[in-house]
Coordinates of C-alpha atoms in Angstrom, one line a residue:
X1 CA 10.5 -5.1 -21.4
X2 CA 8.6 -6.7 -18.9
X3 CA 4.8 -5.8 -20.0
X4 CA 3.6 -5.6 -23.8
X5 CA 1.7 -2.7 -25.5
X6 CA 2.2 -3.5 -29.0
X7 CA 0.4 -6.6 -30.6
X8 CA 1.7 -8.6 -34.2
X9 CA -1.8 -9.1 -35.9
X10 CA -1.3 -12.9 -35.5
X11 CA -1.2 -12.8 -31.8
X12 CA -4.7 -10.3 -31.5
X13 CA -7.5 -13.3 -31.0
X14 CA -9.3 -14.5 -28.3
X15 CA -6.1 -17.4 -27.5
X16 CA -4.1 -14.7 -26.2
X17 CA -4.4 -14.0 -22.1
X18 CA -3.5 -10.9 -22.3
X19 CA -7.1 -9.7 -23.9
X20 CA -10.0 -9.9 -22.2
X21 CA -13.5 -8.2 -22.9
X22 CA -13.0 -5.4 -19.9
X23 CA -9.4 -4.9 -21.2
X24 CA -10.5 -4.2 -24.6
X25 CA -13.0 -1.6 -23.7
X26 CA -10.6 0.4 -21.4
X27 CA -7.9 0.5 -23.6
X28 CA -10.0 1.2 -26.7
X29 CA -11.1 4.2 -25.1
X30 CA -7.1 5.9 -25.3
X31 CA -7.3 5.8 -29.0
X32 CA -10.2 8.1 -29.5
X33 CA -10.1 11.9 -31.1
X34 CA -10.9 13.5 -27.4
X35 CA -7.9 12.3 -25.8
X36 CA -4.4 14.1 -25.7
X37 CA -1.5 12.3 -24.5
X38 CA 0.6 14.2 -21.8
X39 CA 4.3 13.2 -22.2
X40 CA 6.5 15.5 -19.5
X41 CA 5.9 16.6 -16.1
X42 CA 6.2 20.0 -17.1
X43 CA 3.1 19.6 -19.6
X44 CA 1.6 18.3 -16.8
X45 CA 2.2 20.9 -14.0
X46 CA 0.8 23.6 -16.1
X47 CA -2.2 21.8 -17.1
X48 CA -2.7 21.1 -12.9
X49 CA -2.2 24.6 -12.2
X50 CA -4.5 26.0 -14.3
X51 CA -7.1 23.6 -13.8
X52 CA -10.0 25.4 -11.8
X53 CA -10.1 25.0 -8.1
X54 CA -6.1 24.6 -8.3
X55 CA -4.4 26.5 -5.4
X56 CA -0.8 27.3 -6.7
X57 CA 0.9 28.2 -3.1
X58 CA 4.1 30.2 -2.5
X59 CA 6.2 26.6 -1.3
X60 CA 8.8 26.0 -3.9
X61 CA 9.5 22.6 -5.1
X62 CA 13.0 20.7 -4.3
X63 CA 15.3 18.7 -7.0
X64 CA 13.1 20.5 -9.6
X65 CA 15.6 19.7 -12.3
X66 CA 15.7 16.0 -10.8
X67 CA 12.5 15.7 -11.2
X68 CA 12.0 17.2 -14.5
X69 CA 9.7 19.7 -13.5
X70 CA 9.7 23.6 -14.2
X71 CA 12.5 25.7 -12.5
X72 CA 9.3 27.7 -11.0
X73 CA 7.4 24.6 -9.7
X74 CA 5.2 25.2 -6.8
X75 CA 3.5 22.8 -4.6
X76 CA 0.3 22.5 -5.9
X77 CA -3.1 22.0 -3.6
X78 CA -6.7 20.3 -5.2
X79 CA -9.5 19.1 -2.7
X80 CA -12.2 17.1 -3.0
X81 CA -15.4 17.3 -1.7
X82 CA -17.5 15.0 0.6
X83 CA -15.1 12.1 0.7
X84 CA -11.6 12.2 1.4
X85 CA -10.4 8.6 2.0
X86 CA -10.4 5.5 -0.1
X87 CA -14.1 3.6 0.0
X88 CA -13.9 -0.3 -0.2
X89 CA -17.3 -1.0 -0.9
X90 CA -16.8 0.5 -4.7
X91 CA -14.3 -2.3 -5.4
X92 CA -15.3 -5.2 -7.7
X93 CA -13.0 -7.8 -8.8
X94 CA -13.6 -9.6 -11.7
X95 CA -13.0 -13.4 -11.3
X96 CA -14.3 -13.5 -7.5
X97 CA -17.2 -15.4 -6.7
X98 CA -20.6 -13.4 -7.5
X99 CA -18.8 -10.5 -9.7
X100 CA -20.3 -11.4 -13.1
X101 CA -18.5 -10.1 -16.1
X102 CA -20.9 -9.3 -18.4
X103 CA -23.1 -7.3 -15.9
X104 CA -19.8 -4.8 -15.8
X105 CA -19.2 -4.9 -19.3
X106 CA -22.0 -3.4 -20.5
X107 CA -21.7 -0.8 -17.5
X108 CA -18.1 0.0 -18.7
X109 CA -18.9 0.2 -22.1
X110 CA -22.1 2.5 -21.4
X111 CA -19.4 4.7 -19.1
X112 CA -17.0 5.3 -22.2
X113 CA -19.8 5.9 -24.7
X114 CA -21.5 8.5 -22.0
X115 CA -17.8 10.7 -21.7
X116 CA -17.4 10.7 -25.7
X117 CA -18.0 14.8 -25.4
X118 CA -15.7 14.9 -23.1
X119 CA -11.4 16.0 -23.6
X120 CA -9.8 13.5 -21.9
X121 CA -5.5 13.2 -21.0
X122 CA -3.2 9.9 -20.8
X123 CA -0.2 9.8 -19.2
X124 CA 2.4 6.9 -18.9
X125 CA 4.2 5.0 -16.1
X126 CA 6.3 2.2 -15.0
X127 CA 5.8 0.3 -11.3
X128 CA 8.5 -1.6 -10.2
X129 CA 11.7 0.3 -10.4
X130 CA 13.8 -2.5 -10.8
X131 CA 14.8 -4.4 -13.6
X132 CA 14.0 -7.8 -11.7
X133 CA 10.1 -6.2 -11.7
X134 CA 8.8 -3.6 -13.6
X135 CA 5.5 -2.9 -15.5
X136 CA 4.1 0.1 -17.5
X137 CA 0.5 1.7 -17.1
X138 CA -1.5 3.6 -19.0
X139 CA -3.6 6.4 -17.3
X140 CA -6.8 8.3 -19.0
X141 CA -8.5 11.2 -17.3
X142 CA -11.1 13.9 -18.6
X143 CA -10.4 17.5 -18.0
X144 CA -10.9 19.0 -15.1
X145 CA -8.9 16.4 -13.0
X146 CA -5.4 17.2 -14.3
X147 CA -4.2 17.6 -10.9
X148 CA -4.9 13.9 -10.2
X149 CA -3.2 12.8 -13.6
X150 CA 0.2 15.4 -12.3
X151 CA 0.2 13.1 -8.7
X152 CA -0.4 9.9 -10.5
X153 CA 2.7 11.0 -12.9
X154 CA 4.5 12.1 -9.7
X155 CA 3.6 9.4 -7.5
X156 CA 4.9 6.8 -10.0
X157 CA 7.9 6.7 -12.8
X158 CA 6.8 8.5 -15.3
X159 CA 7.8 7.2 -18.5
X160 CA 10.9 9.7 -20.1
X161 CA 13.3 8.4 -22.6
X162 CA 15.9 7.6 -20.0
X163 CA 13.1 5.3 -18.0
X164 CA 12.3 3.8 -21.2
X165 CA 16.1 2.2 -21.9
X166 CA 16.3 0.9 -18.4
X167 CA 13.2 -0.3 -19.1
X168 CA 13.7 -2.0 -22.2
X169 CA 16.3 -4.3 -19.8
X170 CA 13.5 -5.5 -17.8
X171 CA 12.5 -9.3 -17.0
X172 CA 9.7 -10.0 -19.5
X173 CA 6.6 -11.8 -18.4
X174 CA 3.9 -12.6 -20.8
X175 CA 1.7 -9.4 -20.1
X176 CA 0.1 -6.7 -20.6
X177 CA 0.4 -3.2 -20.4
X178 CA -2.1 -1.8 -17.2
X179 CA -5.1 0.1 -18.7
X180 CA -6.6 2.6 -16.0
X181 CA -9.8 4.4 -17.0
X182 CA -10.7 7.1 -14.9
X183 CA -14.1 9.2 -14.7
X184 CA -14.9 11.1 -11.5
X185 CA -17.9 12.5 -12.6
X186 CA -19.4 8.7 -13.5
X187 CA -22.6 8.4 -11.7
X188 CA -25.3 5.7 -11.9
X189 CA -27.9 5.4 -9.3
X190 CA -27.2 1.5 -8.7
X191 CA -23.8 2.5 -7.4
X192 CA -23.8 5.6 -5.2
X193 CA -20.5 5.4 -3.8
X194 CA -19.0 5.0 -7.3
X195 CA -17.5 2.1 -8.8
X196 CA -13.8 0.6 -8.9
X197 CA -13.6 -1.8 -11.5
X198 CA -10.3 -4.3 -11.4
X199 CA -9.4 -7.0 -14.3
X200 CA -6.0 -8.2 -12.3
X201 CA -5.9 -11.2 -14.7
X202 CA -5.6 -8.7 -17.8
X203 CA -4.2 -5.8 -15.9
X204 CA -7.1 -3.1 -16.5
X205 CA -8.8 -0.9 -14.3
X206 CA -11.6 1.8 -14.4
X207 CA -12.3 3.8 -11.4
X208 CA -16.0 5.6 -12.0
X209 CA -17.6 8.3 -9.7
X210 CA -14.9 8.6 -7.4
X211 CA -12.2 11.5 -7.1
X212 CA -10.2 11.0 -4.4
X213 CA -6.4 10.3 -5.9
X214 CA -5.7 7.7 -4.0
X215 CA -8.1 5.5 -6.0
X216 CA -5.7 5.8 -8.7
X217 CA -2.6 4.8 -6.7
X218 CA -4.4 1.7 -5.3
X219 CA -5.9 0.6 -8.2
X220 CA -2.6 0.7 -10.0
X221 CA -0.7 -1.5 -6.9
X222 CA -4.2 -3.7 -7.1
X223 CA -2.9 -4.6 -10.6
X224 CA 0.7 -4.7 -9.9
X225 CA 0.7 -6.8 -6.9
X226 CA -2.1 -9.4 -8.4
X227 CA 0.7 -9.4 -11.7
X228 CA 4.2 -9.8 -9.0
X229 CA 1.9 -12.6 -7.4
X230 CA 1.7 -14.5 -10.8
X231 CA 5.1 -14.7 -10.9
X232 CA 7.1 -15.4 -8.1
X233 CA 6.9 -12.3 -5.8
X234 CA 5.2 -12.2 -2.5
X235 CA 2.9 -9.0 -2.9
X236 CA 3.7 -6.0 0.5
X237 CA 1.8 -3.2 1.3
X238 CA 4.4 -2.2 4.1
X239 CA 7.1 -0.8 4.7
X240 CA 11.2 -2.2 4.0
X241 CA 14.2 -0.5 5.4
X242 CA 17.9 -1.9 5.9
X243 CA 19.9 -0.9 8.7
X244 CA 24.2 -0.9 7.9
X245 CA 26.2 -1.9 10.7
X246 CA 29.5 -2.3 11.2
X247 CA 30.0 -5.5 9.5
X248 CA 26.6 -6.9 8.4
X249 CA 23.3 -5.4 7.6
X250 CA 19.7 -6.1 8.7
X251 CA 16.9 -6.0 6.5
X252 CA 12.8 -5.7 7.9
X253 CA 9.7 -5.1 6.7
X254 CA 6.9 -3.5 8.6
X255 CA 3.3 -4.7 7.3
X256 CA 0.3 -2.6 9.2
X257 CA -2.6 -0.6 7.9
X258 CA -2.6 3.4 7.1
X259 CA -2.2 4.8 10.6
X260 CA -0.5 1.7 12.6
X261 CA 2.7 3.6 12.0
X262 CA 4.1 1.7 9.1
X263 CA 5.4 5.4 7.4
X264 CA 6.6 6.8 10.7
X265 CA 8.6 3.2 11.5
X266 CA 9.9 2.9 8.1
X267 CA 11.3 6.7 7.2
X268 CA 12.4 7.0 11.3
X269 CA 16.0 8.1 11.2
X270 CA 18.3 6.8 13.8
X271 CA 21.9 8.0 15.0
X272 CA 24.8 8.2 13.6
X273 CA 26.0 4.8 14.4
X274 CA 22.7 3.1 12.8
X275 CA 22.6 4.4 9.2
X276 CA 19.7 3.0 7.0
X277 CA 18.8 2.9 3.4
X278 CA 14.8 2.9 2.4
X279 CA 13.3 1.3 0.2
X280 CA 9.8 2.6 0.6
X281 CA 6.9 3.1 3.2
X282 CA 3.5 1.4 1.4
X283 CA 4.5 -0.5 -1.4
X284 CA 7.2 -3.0 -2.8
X285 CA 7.8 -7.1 -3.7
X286 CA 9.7 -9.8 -2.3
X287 CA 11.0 -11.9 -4.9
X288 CA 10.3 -15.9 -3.5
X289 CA 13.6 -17.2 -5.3
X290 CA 16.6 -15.0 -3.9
X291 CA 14.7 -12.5 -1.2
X292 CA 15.3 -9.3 -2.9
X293 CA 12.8 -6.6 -3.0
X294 CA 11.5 -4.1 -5.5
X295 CA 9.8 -0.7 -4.8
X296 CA 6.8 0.0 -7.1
X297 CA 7.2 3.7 -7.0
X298 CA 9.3 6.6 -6.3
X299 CA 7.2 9.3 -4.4
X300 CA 5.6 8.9 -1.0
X301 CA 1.5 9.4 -0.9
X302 CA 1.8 10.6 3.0
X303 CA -0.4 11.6 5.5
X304 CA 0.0 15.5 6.1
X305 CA -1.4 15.4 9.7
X306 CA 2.3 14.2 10.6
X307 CA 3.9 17.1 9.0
X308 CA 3.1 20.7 11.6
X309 CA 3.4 23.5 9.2
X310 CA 6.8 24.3 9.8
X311 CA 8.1 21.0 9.0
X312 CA 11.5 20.7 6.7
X313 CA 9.6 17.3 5.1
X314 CA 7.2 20.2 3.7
X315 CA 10.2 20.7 1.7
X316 CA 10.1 17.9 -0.6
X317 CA 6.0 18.0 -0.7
X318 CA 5.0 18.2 -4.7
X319 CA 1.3 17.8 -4.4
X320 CA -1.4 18.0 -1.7
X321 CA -5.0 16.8 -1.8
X322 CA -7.5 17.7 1.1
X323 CA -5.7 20.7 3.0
X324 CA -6.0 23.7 4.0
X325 CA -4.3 26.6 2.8
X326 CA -3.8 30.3 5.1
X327 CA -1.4 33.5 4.6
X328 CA 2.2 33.4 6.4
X329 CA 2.9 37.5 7.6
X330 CA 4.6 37.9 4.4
X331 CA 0.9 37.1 2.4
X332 CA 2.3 34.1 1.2
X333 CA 0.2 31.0 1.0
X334 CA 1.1 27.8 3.1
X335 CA -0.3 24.7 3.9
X336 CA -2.9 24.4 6.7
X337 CA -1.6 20.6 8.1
X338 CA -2.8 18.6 11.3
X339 CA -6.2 17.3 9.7
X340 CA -7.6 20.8 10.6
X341 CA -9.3 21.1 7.3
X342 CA -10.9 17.2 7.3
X343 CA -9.1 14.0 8.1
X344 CA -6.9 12.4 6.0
X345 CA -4.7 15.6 4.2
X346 CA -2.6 13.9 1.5
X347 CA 0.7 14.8 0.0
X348 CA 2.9 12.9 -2.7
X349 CA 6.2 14.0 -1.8
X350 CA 9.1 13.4 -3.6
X351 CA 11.8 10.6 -3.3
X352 CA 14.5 13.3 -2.2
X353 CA 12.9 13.1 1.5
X354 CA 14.8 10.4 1.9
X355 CA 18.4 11.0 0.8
X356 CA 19.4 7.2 2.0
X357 CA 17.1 5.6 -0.7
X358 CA 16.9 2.7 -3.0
X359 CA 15.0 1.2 -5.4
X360 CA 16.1 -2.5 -4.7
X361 CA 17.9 -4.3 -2.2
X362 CA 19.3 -7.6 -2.9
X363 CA 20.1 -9.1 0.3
X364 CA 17.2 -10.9 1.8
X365 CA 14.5 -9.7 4.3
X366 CA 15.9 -10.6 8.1
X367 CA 12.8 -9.8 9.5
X368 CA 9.0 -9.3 9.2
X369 CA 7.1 -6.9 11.7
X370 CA 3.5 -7.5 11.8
X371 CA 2.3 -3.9 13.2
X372 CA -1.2 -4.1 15.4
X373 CA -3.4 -2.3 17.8
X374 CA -4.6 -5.3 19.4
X375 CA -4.6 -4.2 23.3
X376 CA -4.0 -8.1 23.9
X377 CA -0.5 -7.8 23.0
X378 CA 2.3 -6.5 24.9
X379 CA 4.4 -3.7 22.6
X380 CA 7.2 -6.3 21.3
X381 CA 6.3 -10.2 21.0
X382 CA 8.4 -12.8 19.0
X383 CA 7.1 -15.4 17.1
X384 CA 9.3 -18.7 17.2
X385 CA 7.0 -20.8 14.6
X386 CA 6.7 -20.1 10.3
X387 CA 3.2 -21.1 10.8
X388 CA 2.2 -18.9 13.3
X389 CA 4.2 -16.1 12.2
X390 CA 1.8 -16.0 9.2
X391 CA -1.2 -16.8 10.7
X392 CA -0.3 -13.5 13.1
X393 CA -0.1 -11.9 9.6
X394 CA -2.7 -13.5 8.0
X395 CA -4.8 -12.6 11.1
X396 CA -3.5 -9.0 11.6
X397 CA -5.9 -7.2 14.1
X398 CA -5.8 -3.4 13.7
X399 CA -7.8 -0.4 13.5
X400 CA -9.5 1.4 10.5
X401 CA -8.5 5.1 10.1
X402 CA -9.4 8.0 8.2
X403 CA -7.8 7.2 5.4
X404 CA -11.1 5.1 4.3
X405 CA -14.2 6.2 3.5
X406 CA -16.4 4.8 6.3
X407 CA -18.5 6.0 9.1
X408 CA -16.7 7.7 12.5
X409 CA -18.4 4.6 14.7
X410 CA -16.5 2.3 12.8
X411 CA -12.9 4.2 12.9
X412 CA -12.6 2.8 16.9
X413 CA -13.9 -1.4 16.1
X414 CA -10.7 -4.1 15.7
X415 CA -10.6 -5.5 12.5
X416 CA -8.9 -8.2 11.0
X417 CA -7.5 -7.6 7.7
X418 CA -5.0 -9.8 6.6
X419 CA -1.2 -9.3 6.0
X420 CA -2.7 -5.8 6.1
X421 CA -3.8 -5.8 2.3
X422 CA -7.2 -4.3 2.0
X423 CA -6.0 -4.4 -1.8
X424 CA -5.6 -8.8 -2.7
X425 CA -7.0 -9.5 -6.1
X426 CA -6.4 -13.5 -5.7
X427 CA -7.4 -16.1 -3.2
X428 CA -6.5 -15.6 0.2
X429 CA -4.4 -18.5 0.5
X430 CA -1.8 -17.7 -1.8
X431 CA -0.4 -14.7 0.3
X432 CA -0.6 -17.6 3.6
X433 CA 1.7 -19.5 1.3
X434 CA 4.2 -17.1 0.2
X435 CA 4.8 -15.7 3.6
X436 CA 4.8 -18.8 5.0
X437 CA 7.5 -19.8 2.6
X438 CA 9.2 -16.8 3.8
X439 CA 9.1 -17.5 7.2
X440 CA 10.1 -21.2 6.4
X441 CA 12.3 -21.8 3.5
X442 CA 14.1 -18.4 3.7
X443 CA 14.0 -18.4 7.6
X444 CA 12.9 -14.7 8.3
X445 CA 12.2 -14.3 11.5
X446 CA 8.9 -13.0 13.0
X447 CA 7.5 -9.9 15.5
X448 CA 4.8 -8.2 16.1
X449 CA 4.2 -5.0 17.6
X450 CA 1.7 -3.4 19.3
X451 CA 1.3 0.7 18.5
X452 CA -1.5 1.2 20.1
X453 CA -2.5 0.7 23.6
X454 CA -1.7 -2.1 26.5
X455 CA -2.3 -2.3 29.8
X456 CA -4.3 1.1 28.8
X457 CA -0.8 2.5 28.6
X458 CA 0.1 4.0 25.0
X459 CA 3.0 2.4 23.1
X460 CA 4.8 5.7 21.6
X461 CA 6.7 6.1 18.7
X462 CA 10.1 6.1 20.8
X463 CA 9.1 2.7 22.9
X464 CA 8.9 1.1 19.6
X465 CA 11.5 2.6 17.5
X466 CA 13.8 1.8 20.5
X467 CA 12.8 -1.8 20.7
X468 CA 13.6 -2.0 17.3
X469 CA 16.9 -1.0 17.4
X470 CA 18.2 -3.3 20.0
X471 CA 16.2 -6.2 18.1
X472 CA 18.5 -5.5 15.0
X473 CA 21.8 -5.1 17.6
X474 CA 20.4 -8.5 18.8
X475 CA 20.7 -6.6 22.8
X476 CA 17.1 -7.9 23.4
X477 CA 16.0 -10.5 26.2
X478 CA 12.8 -12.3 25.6
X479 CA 11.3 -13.9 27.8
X480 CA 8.3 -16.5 28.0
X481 CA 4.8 -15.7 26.9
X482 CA 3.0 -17.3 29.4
X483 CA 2.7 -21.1 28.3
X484 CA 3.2 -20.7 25.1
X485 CA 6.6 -21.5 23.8
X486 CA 6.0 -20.6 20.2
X487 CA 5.4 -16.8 21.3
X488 CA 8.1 -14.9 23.5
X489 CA 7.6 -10.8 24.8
X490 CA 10.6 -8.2 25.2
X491 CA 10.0 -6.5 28.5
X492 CA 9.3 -2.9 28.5
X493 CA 9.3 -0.5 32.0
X494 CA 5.6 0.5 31.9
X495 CA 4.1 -2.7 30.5
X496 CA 4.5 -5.5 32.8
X497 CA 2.7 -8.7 31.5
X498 CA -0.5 -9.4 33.8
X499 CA -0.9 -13.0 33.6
X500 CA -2.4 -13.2 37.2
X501 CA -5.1 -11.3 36.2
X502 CA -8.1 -12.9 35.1
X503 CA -9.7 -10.2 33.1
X504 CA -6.1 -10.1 30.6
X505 CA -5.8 -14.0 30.5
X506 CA -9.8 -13.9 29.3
X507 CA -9.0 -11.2 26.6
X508 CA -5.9 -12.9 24.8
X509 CA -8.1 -16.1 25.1
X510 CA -11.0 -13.9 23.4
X511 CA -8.4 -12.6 20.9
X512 CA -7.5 -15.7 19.9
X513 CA -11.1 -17.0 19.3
X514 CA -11.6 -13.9 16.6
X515 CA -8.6 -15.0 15.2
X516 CA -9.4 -18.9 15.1
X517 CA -13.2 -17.8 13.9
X518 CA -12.1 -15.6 10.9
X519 CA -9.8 -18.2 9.9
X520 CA -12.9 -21.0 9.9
X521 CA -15.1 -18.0 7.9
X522 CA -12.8 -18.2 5.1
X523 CA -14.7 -20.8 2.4
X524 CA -14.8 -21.1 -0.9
X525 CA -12.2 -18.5 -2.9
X526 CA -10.8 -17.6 0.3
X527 CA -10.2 -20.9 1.7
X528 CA -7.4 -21.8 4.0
X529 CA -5.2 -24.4 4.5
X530 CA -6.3 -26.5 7.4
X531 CA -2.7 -25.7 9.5
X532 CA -3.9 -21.9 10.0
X533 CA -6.7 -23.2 12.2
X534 CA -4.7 -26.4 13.8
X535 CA -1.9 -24.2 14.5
X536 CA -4.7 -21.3 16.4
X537 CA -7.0 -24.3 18.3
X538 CA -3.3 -25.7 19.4
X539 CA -2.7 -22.5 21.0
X540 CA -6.2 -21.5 22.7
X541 CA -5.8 -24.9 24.2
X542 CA -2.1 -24.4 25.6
X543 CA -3.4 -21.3 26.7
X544 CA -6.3 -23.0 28.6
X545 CA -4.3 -25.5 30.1
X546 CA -1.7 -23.1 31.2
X547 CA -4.6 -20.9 33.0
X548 CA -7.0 -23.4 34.7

């Protein structure tokens, strides 16, 4: 098996990596007399649905029997209160610069001791559903918050006897098992937006005074991604689906943050004549040696503001947080979708969405598709250089959305988040490297695309999906970007390039600088290598030169 649980009494000491101060604490607390270890989704759904402030509505579940769940199963609805998105500024890694250890110790161990009185639940998991990458975690959750320990068992393979043999044939590393402790009603008046506490060298978690589920999920990948990045696995919160043709087949990733339109490129369907297999929509690994990939879960944690009411994807919805929920004429209840409740409604819905779906593909990524909305860029550019194809990524300009807990004024500002991983636990310069190694040594080849606005024209869904398509049957004609031959466009009726305008030559020029500046920013843990900025200045000065 690829992560360890169980311990010979020789190998318990402080010599063994796997243990770690933070570790022990977390884990301790699943062994004590309050805690009652859920093993079956069924368990599990009853305990959610009778968990006050459940909303049991009248939409049946699909593949119950698939899934393991009761024949009954309906999908269930919990909401939280004030906040409804993820909040960054509750995240502390331990081994980054100015994170001290023992400060979080003693609030950890003060945060197990406080929720003694407390019933708590565990459930298992695996991530990575793959023997080439697989891990199991460990979730504990007090009582009243069974609905977020049935998603995180949905969301994720939950650990049945069948998943346990394939398991068992996993690629071992020398790890542990993740530890995720989990107390929504933590407060503590130094950290009023709660606390997310991540050990990625020792593969424990605790997320304190926060309720929203997708804490959970992110913590978990923080963990998973931090572990595929030790050992030989470039780390992708995107997007990978494989187009079949005739005689060949084209694999791509699509790498943009929650709302760019990584879900909506990656689970498009497209005629008859383009069938495609997905591998998921937010979460999987490349491996650096042969190029396959590995999804970390199973479900689908989905916006529901993409889903109108009458939706067939409502279908194969097993959870919801943060809806709203009304009366059809019959007087059954249904969801209330669009965001009319509050922004960011959240389903997991089930693998069977997506009847064309893998787990793994082992062919090797053809393409990476670095998804902005940088109104700088023309919808479809093509970058003809490794190193600037992952300085684009490592400089990925896009826009925050309601997914995160932050302010409204800051939901409209550009930001630069690189490779579009809010969720790194390990220098900066390690993910440069491996996609640089994947647009170099493997020869992946490099776009970007714009899906928000250019020209003050919006790029749609159809310009872009359409784009892609003749991009994988290679019908495309690029032409030059202006002076820069490491950059090419795809021309597009409605979005002519206006290089004779001043005012657009000055704002790629300005774009550039942010760029070139965050780059220079990075010291320290986050240091870069000194080709990022090289490659960047080169360009602002072609771009000078070609615009006197």
């Amino acid at each position: 098996m690829t992560t360890k649980a169980m311990f010979q009494k020789t190998e318990i000491n402080e010599k063994n990596p796997v243990f770690s101060s933070i570790r022990s604490i977390i884990e301790t607390a699943f062994y004590g007399n309050n805690v009652q270890e859920i093993k079956d989704l069924t368990e599990a759904y009853q305990l959610a649905k009778e968990s006050a402030g459940t909303i049991e509505t009248d939409l049946p579940i699909a593949h119950v029997n698939e899934l393991g769940l009761p024949s009954e199963a309906k999908v269930l609805v919990f909401n939280d209160g004030e906040i409804v998105g993820r909040t960054a500024s509750a995240r502390r890694i331990i081994g980054k610069p100015n994170v001290d250890c023992a400060t979080y110790e003693k609030i950890l161990r003060e945060a197990v001791y406080q929720s003694r009185n407390r019933k708590f639940y565990s459930g298992k998991v695996f991530v990575g559903l793959d023997k080439a990458f697989s891990a199991q975690s460990h979730l504990l959750i007090p009582e009243g918050f069974e609905n977020n320990l049935y998603s995180y068992l949905l969301n994720f393979q939950l650990a049945t006897a069948a998943e346990k043999e394939k398991y068992q044939q996993s690629t071992a590393f020398s790890e542990g098992d993740f530890y995720l402790f989990c107390d929504p009603e933590w407060t503590n008046a130094d950290y009023p937006d709660g606390l997310v506490l991540l050990d990625p060298l020792h593969n424990a978690a605790a997320v304190l005074g926060l309720r929203y589920f997708g804490e959970l999920k992110k913590a978990t990948l923080t963990l998973a991604w931090a572990m595929a990045n030790r050992h030989g696995f470039v780390a992708c919160h995107g997007g990978m689906k494989q187009y079949r043709l005739e005689d060949t087949a084209y694999t791509m990733a699509v790498f943009g943050l929650s709302g760019s339109g990584k879900s909506t490129i990656t689970l498009a369907k497209h005629s008859e004549k383009m069938p495609v297999t997905i591998l998921h929509d937010d979460a999987f690994v490349i491996s650096r040696s042969d190029g396959s990939a590995t999804a970390l879960e199973p479900a689908y944690f989905d916006k529901t503001q993409d889903y109108p009411a009458d939706d067939l994807s409502i279908d194969f919805f097993l959870t919801c947080q943060n809806v709203g929920v009304t009366l059809d004429p019959d007087g059954k209840k249904v969801l209330v979708t669009s965001d009319i409740r509050n922004g960011n409604g959240r389903t997991v819905k089930s693998r069977f969405v997506t009847p064309n779906r893998t787990d793994h593909l082992k062919e090797k990524i053809d393409a990476v598709f670095w998804l902005t909305k940088d109104d700088s860029l023309p919808p479809v550019l093509r970058i003809n250089d490794p190193i600037l194809s992952a300085v684009f990524g490592l400089t990925l300009a896009t826009k925050r959305s309601s997914a995160e807990n932050i302010r409204d004024t800051q939901l409209d500002q550009l930001v630069i988040e690189p490779f579009a991983n809010p969720f790194r636990a390990y220098p900066l310069q390690e993910d440069y490297q491996a996609f640089r190694d994947l647009f170099s040594k493997q020869r992946t080849q490099c776009y970007i695309l714009n899906t928000g606005h250019f020209n003050g024209e919006k790029v749609t869904p159809e310009t872009t999906l359409t784009s892609i398509e003749k991009i994988v049957h290679q019908t495309t004609q690029f032409e030059p970007f202006g002076p820069l031959s490491e950059i090419s466009y795809l021309p597009i009726a409605g979005f002519s390039l206006p290089l004779e305008e001043k005012q657009y030559i000055d704002l790629f020029k300005q774009r550039l600088a942010v760029r070139l500046r965050f780059i220079e920013e990075q010291e320290g843990y986050d240091h870069l290598p000194a080709e990022a900025g090289e490659c960047l200045k080169s360009l602002l000065e072609k771009w000078q030169q070609g615009f006197p």
